[in-house]
């Protein structure tokens, strides 16, 4: 483990319950998209409650390269002035290649503003193949010409962008956002079938509506967008980060703690709360305006094993899976997890086994309904036998959510663990080290 600098290694003295309060801000998976949407507005946009995370830095860098003036007048408040949008230098854009999935969403806004777009090769977590075929297919149906170049993708729209009738093979979050960000200013009407309808997508639709877009969300995952010739800036307070909230909830359960997550909202987390209760966790909603949140705690006694599967909204989020599995290592009996969104999102369980957990992964679809990954060579189901006494280990973080799960496991384990690669966690969790200290965890960098 010699390749990590001191700021990238967290020493965790585990075995202490997390107790206290923290606050979650705007959802990473909305904030970054709302920042891209600002490009579509002819007047400045203002976004509040923006967390200080690496993904926000990456998108800020990309916006600035395209001439957007980004200012941060107060804590969490960002203003995007788009009066001088311009083409960026390909090599400069490529500095951001591999660091995030967001650049792909610049296509529509840049095509509308500049007539062309260059998109670097994408990054993000290594949790599956993560193809972008739905994005490319949709852009082509709008009339875009997409050419693969050595460094990324060159996209033009010689005849402009026109509304289209589209149907996604799977309700992809990113492809739905791509289509929304492109259709709002395309000529004519776009009809999208089998759209993703996650709360972050509905919030992006709210942002776009504030900008002047006309978007109708029908039943059965159908979204209709009536293109308009111009959009203005927005002022928006994002939905809270329900992934971060659930991560802390799982940490409270796994460490037998008691954590109040200020800013968490029941409406975004109903599916999570159902599972949390079934496992034996306790929660209490405080809906005082501006002050509210959800208290999550371990009520004592034993946790119960469950069978669960991840799914698109309103199902159990794939991003909730990894933190909850750590809590399930403490439940009595056999729990079953079927991951149906990403084909390779269970690799992190090997590290939990190294710490004393008993988790077996399977290629078959266990429990629930068969999914796209059944009968293919993907270990996408798991059986967790518990409860297991976790012990400390040296851990290397593989991706964002798995990384936070490693951290939870280290906090729940007896002894001192060293967690390598914690900078990856900063992509999506604001000041997690400060929050851990405030919750009474014994952690230090280096
Ligand atoms: N897919 C394709 N082709 C495409 C696009 C997607 O086959 O062109 C497949 C993917 O391979 C995957 C499934 O569709 O199997 C779902 O992918 P989706 O497009 O919905 O995911 P995404 O937009 O890349 C976002 C979040 C993820 C979150 C998923 C699912 C962002 C930046 N990322 O990813 O969040 O897990 O939706 O809710 O919004 C995270 O925050 O750690 C994270 C990974």
Short mmCIF file of C-alpha atoms and ligand atoms in Angstrom, two decimals:
data_model
loop_
_atom_site.label_atom_id
_atom_site.label_comp_id
_atom_site.label_asym_id
_atom_site.label_seq_id
_atom_site.Cartn_x
_atom_site.Cartn_y
_atom_site.Cartn_z
CA UNK A 1 0.00 0.00 0.00
CA UNK A 2 2.77 2.42 -0.85
CA UNK A 3 0.92 4.40 -3.53
CA UNK A 4 -1.33 6.34 -1.18
CA UNK A 5 -0.48 9.72 0.32
CA UNK A 6 -1.37 10.38 3.95
CA UNK A 7 -4.55 12.32 2.99
CA UNK A 8 -5.82 9.23 1.20
CA UNK A 9 -5.62 6.81 4.13
CA UNK A 10 -8.00 6.74 7.08
CA UNK A 11 -7.10 4.95 10.30
CA UNK A 12 -10.29 3.72 11.97
CA UNK A 13 -10.38 2.52 15.58
CA UNK A 14 -13.65 0.59 15.41
CA UNK A 15 -16.15 -0.78 17.87
CA UNK A 16 -17.73 2.51 18.99
CA UNK A 17 -21.40 3.21 18.17
CA UNK A 18 -21.98 6.33 16.05
CA UNK A 19 -24.04 8.80 18.04
CA UNK A 20 -25.03 12.36 17.22
CA UNK A 21 -26.25 14.56 14.41
CA UNK A 22 -25.13 15.51 10.91
CA UNK A 23 -26.66 17.28 7.95
CA UNK A 24 -27.07 16.18 4.34
CA UNK A 25 -27.23 18.77 1.59
CA UNK A 26 -28.46 18.69 -2.01
CA UNK A 27 -28.29 15.30 -3.73
CA UNK A 28 -25.04 14.72 -5.64
CA UNK A 29 -27.04 13.08 -8.40
CA UNK A 30 -29.24 16.15 -8.88
CA UNK A 31 -26.78 18.95 -8.15
CA UNK A 32 -24.33 17.91 -10.86
CA UNK A 33 -27.17 17.67 -13.45
CA UNK A 34 -28.70 21.02 -12.42
CA UNK A 35 -25.25 22.55 -12.95
CA UNK A 36 -25.23 21.21 -16.51
CA UNK A 37 -28.80 22.47 -17.06
CA UNK A 38 -27.59 26.00 -16.23
CA UNK A 39 -25.79 25.94 -19.61
CA UNK A 40 -29.18 25.99 -21.33
CA UNK A 41 -30.26 29.27 -19.74
CA UNK A 42 -29.57 32.63 -21.33
CA UNK A 43 -29.56 34.33 -17.91
CA UNK A 44 -27.68 33.30 -14.72
CA UNK A 45 -28.81 30.37 -12.56
CA UNK A 46 -28.54 30.03 -8.81
CA UNK A 47 -28.28 26.73 -6.93
CA UNK A 48 -28.41 26.42 -3.13
CA UNK A 49 -27.31 23.72 -0.72
CA UNK A 50 -24.53 22.46 -3.01
CA UNK A 51 -22.29 19.99 -1.14
CA UNK A 52 -18.52 20.40 -1.21
CA UNK A 53 -17.73 17.17 -3.05
CA UNK A 54 -15.34 16.23 -5.85
CA UNK A 55 -18.08 15.72 -8.46
CA UNK A 56 -19.13 19.37 -8.02
CA UNK A 57 -15.50 20.43 -8.58
CA UNK A 58 -15.32 18.39 -11.78
CA UNK A 59 -18.51 19.88 -13.22
CA UNK A 60 -17.44 23.39 -12.14
CA UNK A 61 -14.16 22.85 -14.02
CA UNK A 62 -15.98 21.71 -17.16
CA UNK A 63 -18.43 24.63 -17.04
CA UNK A 64 -15.58 27.12 -16.62
CA UNK A 65 -13.77 25.62 -19.60
CA UNK A 66 -16.89 26.42 -21.62
CA UNK A 67 -16.90 30.07 -20.57
CA UNK A 68 -19.40 29.84 -17.71
CA UNK A 69 -18.53 32.13 -14.77
CA UNK A 70 -19.07 30.11 -11.60
CA UNK A 71 -19.19 32.00 -8.30
CA UNK A 72 -19.85 30.83 -4.77
CA UNK A 73 -21.27 33.90 -2.97
CA UNK A 74 -22.14 32.09 0.26
CA UNK A 75 -21.77 28.64 1.81
CA UNK A 76 -23.42 26.12 -0.54
CA UNK A 77 -24.73 28.81 -2.92
CA UNK A 78 -23.48 28.72 -6.52
CA UNK A 79 -24.22 31.14 -9.36
CA UNK A 80 -23.64 30.20 -13.00
CA UNK A 81 -23.36 33.07 -15.46
CA UNK A 82 -23.75 31.69 -18.97
CA UNK A 83 -23.59 34.91 -20.99
CA UNK A 84 -20.29 33.93 -22.69
CA UNK A 85 -20.57 30.20 -23.43
CA UNK A 86 -17.75 29.20 -25.77
CA UNK A 87 -16.02 26.12 -27.16
CA UNK A 88 -13.39 24.58 -24.95
CA UNK A 89 -10.00 23.22 -25.86
CA UNK A 90 -10.16 19.45 -26.32
CA UNK A 91 -6.97 18.80 -24.38
CA UNK A 92 -8.23 20.89 -21.47
CA UNK A 93 -11.54 18.99 -21.44
CA UNK A 94 -9.58 15.78 -21.46
CA UNK A 95 -7.96 16.65 -18.16
CA UNK A 96 -11.37 15.70 -16.74
CA UNK A 97 -11.58 12.46 -18.70
CA UNK A 98 -12.12 9.46 -16.50
CA UNK A 99 -13.06 11.47 -13.42
CA UNK A 100 -16.88 11.45 -13.63
CA UNK A 101 -19.93 10.29 -15.60
CA UNK A 102 -21.34 13.81 -15.90
CA UNK A 103 -19.53 15.03 -19.09
CA UNK A 104 -21.84 12.90 -21.27
CA UNK A 105 -24.74 15.12 -20.18
CA UNK A 106 -23.12 18.19 -21.72
CA UNK A 107 -24.10 16.96 -25.24
CA UNK A 108 -27.57 18.51 -25.61
CA UNK A 109 -26.82 21.84 -23.89
CA UNK A 110 -23.58 22.34 -25.88
CA UNK A 111 -25.25 21.39 -29.17
CA UNK A 112 -27.97 23.96 -28.49
CA UNK A 113 -25.54 26.68 -27.40
CA UNK A 114 -22.62 26.07 -29.77
CA UNK A 115 -23.72 23.61 -32.45
CA UNK A 116 -21.09 21.07 -31.45
CA UNK A 117 -19.80 19.20 -28.40
CA UNK A 118 -16.71 17.23 -27.48
CA UNK A 119 -17.16 14.64 -24.75
CA UNK A 120 -14.11 13.03 -23.11
CA UNK A 121 -13.97 9.34 -22.24
CA UNK A 122 -16.03 8.79 -19.12
CA UNK A 123 -15.14 7.79 -15.60
CA UNK A 124 -17.24 7.00 -12.56
CA UNK A 125 -17.38 3.92 -10.41
CA UNK A 126 -16.34 0.53 -11.77
CA UNK A 127 -19.54 -1.34 -10.94
CA UNK A 128 -20.42 -2.74 -14.34
CA UNK A 129 -19.81 -2.13 -18.04
CA UNK A 130 -21.64 1.22 -17.86
CA UNK A 131 -22.19 1.56 -21.63
CA UNK A 132 -23.56 4.77 -23.16
CA UNK A 133 -25.39 3.17 -26.09
CA UNK A 134 -28.82 4.54 -24.99
CA UNK A 135 -27.36 8.06 -24.92
CA UNK A 136 -25.80 7.82 -28.37
CA UNK A 137 -28.90 6.23 -29.90
CA UNK A 138 -31.14 8.98 -28.48
CA UNK A 139 -28.83 11.78 -29.64
CA UNK A 140 -28.84 10.31 -33.15
CA UNK A 141 -32.64 10.20 -33.15
CA UNK A 142 -32.66 13.91 -32.31
CA UNK A 143 -30.55 14.41 -35.47
CA UNK A 144 -27.08 14.60 -33.92
CA UNK A 145 -24.05 13.16 -35.70
CA UNK A 146 -21.79 11.31 -33.27
CA UNK A 147 -18.20 10.48 -34.25
CA UNK A 148 -15.81 8.58 -32.05
CA UNK A 149 -12.44 10.32 -32.03
CA UNK A 150 -9.18 9.21 -30.52
CA UNK A 151 -9.72 11.21 -27.33
CA UNK A 152 -13.49 11.02 -26.93
CA UNK A 153 -16.60 11.83 -28.97
CA UNK A 154 -17.24 14.66 -31.42
CA UNK A 155 -20.92 15.53 -31.76
CA UNK A 156 -22.53 17.94 -34.21
CA UNK A 157 -26.08 18.70 -35.36
CA UNK A 158 -25.78 20.01 -38.94
CA UNK A 159 -29.57 20.22 -39.37
CA UNK A 160 -30.42 21.20 -35.78
CA UNK A 161 -32.04 18.97 -33.17
CA UNK A 162 -35.62 17.80 -33.67
CA UNK A 163 -38.03 16.18 -31.20
CA UNK A 164 -38.26 12.38 -31.45
CA UNK A 165 -40.29 9.38 -30.31
CA UNK A 166 -37.99 7.39 -28.05
CA UNK A 167 -38.20 4.29 -25.91
CA UNK A 168 -35.40 3.25 -23.57
CA UNK A 169 -34.58 -0.49 -23.39
CA UNK A 170 -34.14 0.02 -19.62
CA UNK A 171 -35.16 3.04 -17.48
CA UNK A 172 -31.64 4.51 -17.31
CA UNK A 173 -31.22 7.57 -15.11
CA UNK A 174 -28.45 9.10 -17.21
CA UNK A 175 -30.13 8.44 -20.57
CA UNK A 176 -33.41 9.96 -19.30
CA UNK A 177 -31.48 13.06 -18.20
CA UNK A 178 -29.68 13.18 -21.55
CA UNK A 179 -33.01 13.14 -23.36
CA UNK A 180 -34.55 15.80 -21.08
CA UNK A 181 -31.56 18.14 -21.46
CA UNK A 182 -31.65 17.74 -25.24
CA UNK A 183 -35.42 17.72 -25.87
CA UNK A 184 -36.23 20.91 -23.95
CA UNK A 185 -34.81 23.05 -26.74
CA UNK A 186 -35.22 20.66 -29.68
CA UNK A 187 -37.75 21.66 -32.31
CA UNK A 188 -41.14 19.97 -31.79
CA UNK A 189 -42.35 17.34 -29.35
CA UNK A 190 -40.38 14.47 -27.82
CA UNK A 191 -42.08 11.45 -26.33
CA UNK A 192 -39.97 9.27 -24.09
CA UNK A 193 -41.21 5.83 -23.03
CA UNK A 194 -39.73 3.69 -20.26
CA UNK A 195 -38.14 6.75 -18.66
CA UNK A 196 -36.46 6.69 -15.25
CA UNK A 197 -38.51 8.60 -12.67
CA UNK A 198 -36.12 8.83 -9.70
CA UNK A 199 -36.76 11.81 -7.36
CA UNK A 200 -33.57 13.41 -8.69
CA UNK A 201 -35.03 13.25 -12.22
CA UNK A 202 -38.30 14.79 -11.11
CA UNK A 203 -36.24 17.52 -9.43
CA UNK A 204 -34.29 18.09 -12.66
CA UNK A 205 -37.65 18.44 -14.42
CA UNK A 206 -38.58 21.08 -11.79
CA UNK A 207 -35.33 22.93 -12.57
CA UNK A 208 -36.05 22.81 -16.31
CA UNK A 209 -39.65 23.94 -15.80
CA UNK A 210 -38.36 26.96 -13.85
CA UNK A 211 -36.21 27.71 -16.91
CA UNK A 212 -39.25 27.77 -19.21
CA UNK A 213 -39.36 24.15 -20.40
CA UNK A 214 -42.66 22.33 -20.94
CA UNK A 215 -42.41 18.77 -19.63
CA UNK A 216 -45.33 16.48 -18.87
CA UNK A 217 -44.77 13.42 -16.70
CA UNK A 218 -47.46 10.88 -17.59
CA UNK A 219 -48.20 7.56 -15.90
CA UNK A 220 -46.29 4.39 -16.82
CA UNK A 221 -42.87 6.07 -17.25
CA UNK A 222 -43.90 8.24 -20.19
CA UNK A 223 -42.49 11.77 -20.38
CA UNK A 224 -43.49 14.28 -23.04
CA UNK A 225 -41.35 17.33 -23.73
CA UNK A 226 -42.51 20.24 -25.88
CA UNK A 227 -39.42 21.99 -27.22
CA UNK A 228 -39.15 25.77 -26.70
CA UNK A 229 -36.83 28.24 -28.50
CA UNK A 230 -35.22 29.75 -25.41
CA UNK A 231 -34.71 29.08 -21.72
CA UNK A 232 -33.72 31.38 -18.87
CA UNK A 233 -31.77 30.78 -15.66
CA UNK A 234 -33.25 29.18 -12.55
CA UNK A 235 -33.05 29.54 -8.78
CA UNK A 236 -33.30 26.17 -7.05
CA UNK A 237 -32.93 24.35 -3.76
CA UNK A 238 -32.25 20.67 -4.58
CA UNK A 239 -33.77 17.49 -3.18
CA UNK A 240 -31.69 16.20 -0.26
CA UNK A 241 -29.16 13.43 -0.77
CA UNK A 242 -31.13 10.27 0.01
CA UNK A 243 -28.12 8.07 -0.74
CA UNK A 244 -25.95 9.83 1.81
CA UNK A 245 -28.84 9.77 4.32
CA UNK A 246 -29.27 6.00 3.88
CA UNK A 247 -25.52 5.47 4.19
CA UNK A 248 -25.51 7.09 7.63
CA UNK A 249 -28.67 5.18 8.58
CA UNK A 250 -26.91 1.91 7.74
CA UNK A 251 -23.84 3.06 9.69
CA UNK A 252 -26.03 3.74 12.75
CA UNK A 253 -27.49 0.23 12.50
CA UNK A 254 -24.20 -1.58 11.90
CA UNK A 255 -22.48 0.17 14.84
CA UNK A 256 -25.52 -0.09 17.17
CA UNK A 257 -25.66 3.71 17.20
CA UNK A 258 -28.17 6.56 17.04
CA UNK A 259 -27.83 9.22 14.32
CA UNK A 260 -30.07 12.16 13.44
CA UNK A 261 -29.70 12.94 9.72
CA UNK A 262 -30.83 16.51 9.36
CA UNK A 263 -32.23 17.28 5.92
CA UNK A 264 -33.28 13.66 5.16
CA UNK A 265 -36.85 13.42 3.87
CA UNK A 266 -39.31 10.58 4.36
CA UNK A 267 -40.93 10.93 0.93
CA UNK A 268 -37.65 10.14 -0.88
CA UNK A 269 -36.79 7.22 1.40
CA UNK A 270 -40.02 5.28 1.90
CA UNK A 271 -38.70 2.09 0.33
CA UNK A 272 -35.52 2.31 2.38
CA UNK A 273 -37.48 2.92 5.60
CA UNK A 274 -39.62 -0.18 4.98
CA UNK A 275 -36.53 -2.35 4.75
CA UNK A 276 -34.87 -0.60 7.68
CA UNK A 277 -37.86 -1.44 9.88
CA UNK A 278 -38.05 -5.02 8.61
CA UNK A 279 -34.39 -5.58 9.53
CA UNK A 280 -35.14 -4.26 13.02
CA UNK A 281 -33.82 -0.70 12.80
CA UNK A 282 -35.79 2.15 14.35
CA UNK A 283 -36.49 5.56 12.85
CA UNK A 284 -38.39 8.70 13.72
CA UNK A 285 -39.37 11.47 11.34
CA UNK A 286 -39.06 15.12 12.33
CA UNK A 287 -40.77 17.24 9.69
CA UNK A 288 -40.24 20.66 11.25
CA UNK A 289 -39.70 22.99 8.26
CA UNK A 290 -36.01 23.80 7.78
CA UNK A 291 -34.96 21.84 10.87
CA UNK A 292 -36.33 18.41 10.13
CA UNK A 293 -34.69 15.13 9.33
CA UNK A 294 -34.79 11.46 10.24
CA UNK A 295 -33.36 9.86 13.36
CA UNK A 296 -32.08 6.33 12.76
CA UNK A 297 -31.04 4.02 15.55
CA UNK A 298 -30.44 0.45 16.66
CA UNK A 299 -33.10 -0.31 19.28
CA UNK A 300 -31.11 -3.13 20.92
CA UNK A 301 -31.60 -6.86 20.57
CA UNK A 302 -30.91 -8.75 17.35
CA UNK A 303 -31.41 -7.61 13.77
CA UNK A 304 -33.48 -9.83 11.45
CA UNK A 305 -32.35 -11.33 8.12
CA UNK A 306 -34.25 -10.21 4.98
CA UNK A 307 -34.58 -10.96 1.28
CA UNK A 308 -34.26 -7.85 -0.87
CA UNK A 309 -33.57 -6.79 -4.40
CA UNK A 310 -32.44 -3.50 -5.89
CA UNK A 311 -34.45 -1.84 -8.63
CA UNK A 312 -35.15 1.43 -10.37
CA UNK A 313 -37.41 3.90 -8.53
CA UNK A 314 -39.65 3.30 -6.64
CA UNK A 315 -37.67 0.15 -5.84
CA UNK A 316 -34.80 -0.20 -3.39
CA UNK A 317 -31.92 1.89 -4.80
CA UNK A 318 -28.78 0.11 -5.91
CA UNK A 319 -26.78 2.79 -4.05
CA UNK A 320 -28.44 1.80 -0.77
CA UNK A 321 -27.44 -1.82 -1.23
CA UNK A 322 -23.79 -1.72 -0.21
CA UNK A 323 -24.17 0.17 3.09
CA UNK A 324 -27.16 -2.00 4.07
CA UNK A 325 -25.26 -5.23 3.41
CA UNK A 326 -22.80 -4.26 6.16
CA UNK A 327 -25.73 -3.94 8.57
CA UNK A 328 -27.06 -7.30 7.33
CA UNK A 329 -23.83 -9.01 8.42
CA UNK A 330 -25.14 -8.30 11.94
CA UNK A 331 -28.60 -9.83 11.36
CA UNK A 332 -29.46 -13.34 12.59
CA UNK A 333 -30.08 -15.83 9.77
CA UNK A 334 -29.63 -15.81 6.00
CA UNK A 335 -30.23 -12.58 4.10
CA UNK A 336 -30.56 -12.57 0.32
CA UNK A 337 -29.60 -9.64 -1.89
CA UNK A 338 -30.38 -9.57 -5.62
CA UNK A 339 -28.67 -6.67 -7.44
CA UNK A 340 -30.61 -5.96 -10.65
CA UNK A 341 -29.28 -2.52 -11.69
CA UNK A 342 -25.51 -3.08 -12.04
CA UNK A 343 -23.99 -6.42 -12.96
CA UNK A 344 -20.81 -6.05 -10.89
CA UNK A 345 -21.84 -4.34 -7.67
CA UNK A 346 -21.05 -7.10 -5.19
CA UNK A 347 -17.27 -7.33 -5.59
CA UNK A 348 -16.77 -5.38 -2.37
CA UNK A 349 -18.20 -8.28 -0.32
CA UNK A 350 -14.78 -10.02 -0.56
CA UNK A 351 -13.36 -7.33 1.76
CA UNK A 352 -16.23 -7.86 4.22
CA UNK A 353 -15.46 -11.61 4.24
CA UNK A 354 -11.83 -10.75 4.96
CA UNK A 355 -13.18 -8.95 8.07
CA UNK A 356 -15.12 -11.97 9.29
CA UNK A 357 -18.42 -11.72 7.39
CA UNK A 358 -19.89 -14.78 5.65
CA UNK A 359 -21.14 -13.67 2.25
CA UNK A 360 -21.43 -15.95 -0.76
CA UNK A 361 -22.11 -14.48 -4.21
CA UNK A 362 -24.05 -16.22 -7.01
CA UNK A 363 -24.61 -15.87 -10.75
CA UNK A 364 -28.28 -16.87 -10.41
CA UNK A 365 -31.10 -14.42 -9.69
CA UNK A 366 -31.86 -15.30 -6.07
CA UNK A 367 -35.28 -14.36 -4.71
CA UNK A 368 -37.66 -11.96 -6.44
CA UNK A 369 -37.96 -11.85 -10.21
CA UNK A 370 -35.37 -12.89 -12.83
CA UNK A 371 -33.36 -9.89 -14.08
CA UNK A 372 -31.23 -8.93 -17.12
CA UNK A 373 -28.17 -10.52 -15.51
CA UNK A 374 -29.59 -13.99 -14.84
CA UNK A 375 -27.83 -16.87 -16.66
CA UNK A 376 -24.96 -14.54 -17.56
CA UNK A 377 -21.59 -14.66 -15.98
CA UNK A 378 -22.23 -11.96 -13.39
CA UNK A 379 -22.07 -12.54 -9.64
CA UNK A 380 -25.09 -10.38 -8.90
CA UNK A 381 -26.83 -12.17 -6.02
CA UNK A 382 -25.53 -12.68 -2.50
CA UNK A 383 -26.41 -14.68 0.58
CA UNK A 384 -25.25 -13.18 3.87
CA UNK A 385 -25.10 -15.44 6.93
CA UNK A 386 -25.12 -13.59 10.23
CA UNK A 387 -24.52 -12.35 12.75
CA UNK A 388 -20.75 -12.14 12.27
CA UNK A 389 -18.25 -10.55 14.55
CA UNK A 390 -16.27 -8.20 12.30
CA UNK A 391 -12.59 -7.66 12.95
CA UNK A 392 -10.22 -4.94 11.73
CA UNK A 393 -8.42 -5.19 8.39
CA UNK A 394 -6.49 -3.19 5.80
CA UNK A 395 -8.98 -2.24 3.10
CA UNK A 396 -8.62 -0.70 -0.36
CA UNK A 397 -11.61 1.30 -1.56
CA UNK A 398 -12.88 0.10 -4.96
CA UNK A 399 -15.64 2.67 -5.67
CA UNK A 400 -17.69 5.37 -4.00
CA UNK A 401 -20.54 3.45 -2.34
CA UNK A 402 -18.51 0.30 -1.68
CA UNK A 403 -15.92 2.61 -0.16
CA UNK A 404 -18.40 4.00 2.32
CA UNK A 405 -19.46 0.43 3.14
CA UNK A 406 -15.85 -0.49 3.87
CA UNK A 407 -15.76 2.47 6.19
CA UNK A 408 -18.93 1.34 7.99
CA UNK A 409 -17.49 -2.15 8.36
CA UNK A 410 -14.27 -0.71 9.82
CA UNK A 411 -16.33 1.39 12.26
CA UNK A 412 -18.35 -1.66 13.33
CA UNK A 413 -15.30 -3.93 13.67
CA UNK A 414 -13.21 -4.41 16.80
CA UNK A 415 -9.66 -3.10 16.42
CA UNK A 416 -7.82 -0.68 14.16
CA UNK A 417 -8.37 -0.80 10.39
CA UNK A 418 -6.58 1.19 7.72
CA UNK A 419 -8.77 2.25 4.81
CA UNK A 420 -6.83 3.16 1.65
CA UNK A 421 -8.12 5.39 -1.13
CA UNK A 422 -10.60 7.45 0.94
CA UNK A 423 -10.37 10.35 -1.55
CA UNK A 424 -12.81 8.34 -3.68
CA UNK A 425 -15.39 8.81 -0.91
CA UNK A 426 -14.97 12.59 -1.23
CA UNK A 427 -16.53 12.30 -4.71
CA UNK A 428 -19.92 11.94 -3.08
CA UNK A 429 -19.77 12.47 0.70
CA UNK A 430 -19.14 16.00 1.96
CA UNK A 431 -16.69 16.25 4.86
CA UNK A 432 -17.25 12.61 5.87
CA UNK A 433 -14.25 12.71 8.15
CA UNK A 434 -15.58 15.77 10.05
CA UNK A 435 -19.01 14.12 10.27
CA UNK A 436 -17.49 10.90 11.61
CA UNK A 437 -15.62 12.83 14.30
CA UNK A 438 -18.81 14.67 15.24
CA UNK A 439 -20.53 11.27 15.66
CA UNK A 440 -17.86 10.15 18.11
CA UNK A 441 -15.93 7.85 15.74
CA UNK A 442 -12.23 7.42 16.40
CA UNK A 443 -10.71 8.12 12.99
CA UNK A 444 -7.71 10.01 11.74
CA UNK A 445 -6.16 10.65 8.34
CA UNK A 446 -2.78 9.11 7.67
N1 LIG B 1 -27.21 1.40 -19.23
C1 LIG B 1 -26.99 0.88 -20.49
N2 LIG B 1 -26.78 1.76 -21.52
C2 LIG B 1 -26.78 3.13 -21.33
C3 LIG B 1 -27.01 3.64 -20.04
C4 LIG B 1 -27.24 2.74 -19.01
O1 LIG B 1 -26.97 -0.34 -20.69
O2 LIG B 1 -26.56 3.87 -22.32
C5 LIG B 1 -27.41 0.46 -18.10
C6 LIG B 1 -26.25 0.53 -17.11
O3 LIG B 1 -25.15 -0.25 -17.51
C7 LIG B 1 -26.89 0.02 -15.82
C8 LIG B 1 -28.33 0.52 -15.95
O4 LIG B 1 -28.53 0.84 -17.33
O5 LIG B 1 -26.88 -1.38 -15.79
C9 LIG B 1 -28.66 1.72 -15.11
O6 LIG B 1 -27.74 2.78 -15.37
P1 LIG B 1 -28.16 4.30 -15.26
O7 LIG B 1 -27.96 4.94 -16.61
O8 LIG B 1 -29.49 4.40 -14.63
O9 LIG B 1 -27.07 4.87 -14.27
P2 LIG B 1 -26.27 6.22 -14.37
O10 LIG B 1 -27.11 7.31 -14.86
O11 LIG B 1 -24.93 5.98 -15.01
C10 LIG B 1 -26.95 7.11 -12.00
C11 LIG B 1 -26.21 7.51 -10.77
C12 LIG B 1 -25.71 6.27 -10.07
C13 LIG B 1 -26.89 5.38 -9.71
C14 LIG B 1 -27.69 5.05 -10.98
C15 LIG B 1 -28.94 4.26 -10.69
C16 LIG B 1 -25.31 9.65 -11.33
C17 LIG B 1 -24.11 10.48 -11.64
N3 LIG B 1 -25.10 8.36 -11.13
O12 LIG B 1 -25.99 6.46 -12.81
O13 LIG B 1 -25.08 6.70 -8.87
O14 LIG B 1 -26.42 4.20 -9.13
O15 LIG B 1 -28.06 6.27 -11.66
O16 LIG B 1 -29.77 4.97 -9.83
O17 LIG B 1 -26.42 10.16 -11.24
C18 LIG B 1 -23.43 6.85 -7.26
O18 LIG B 1 -23.96 7.92 -6.91
O19 LIG B 1 -22.50 6.28 -6.61
C19 LIG B 1 -23.88 6.20 -8.47
C20 LIG B 1 -23.23 5.20 -9.06
#
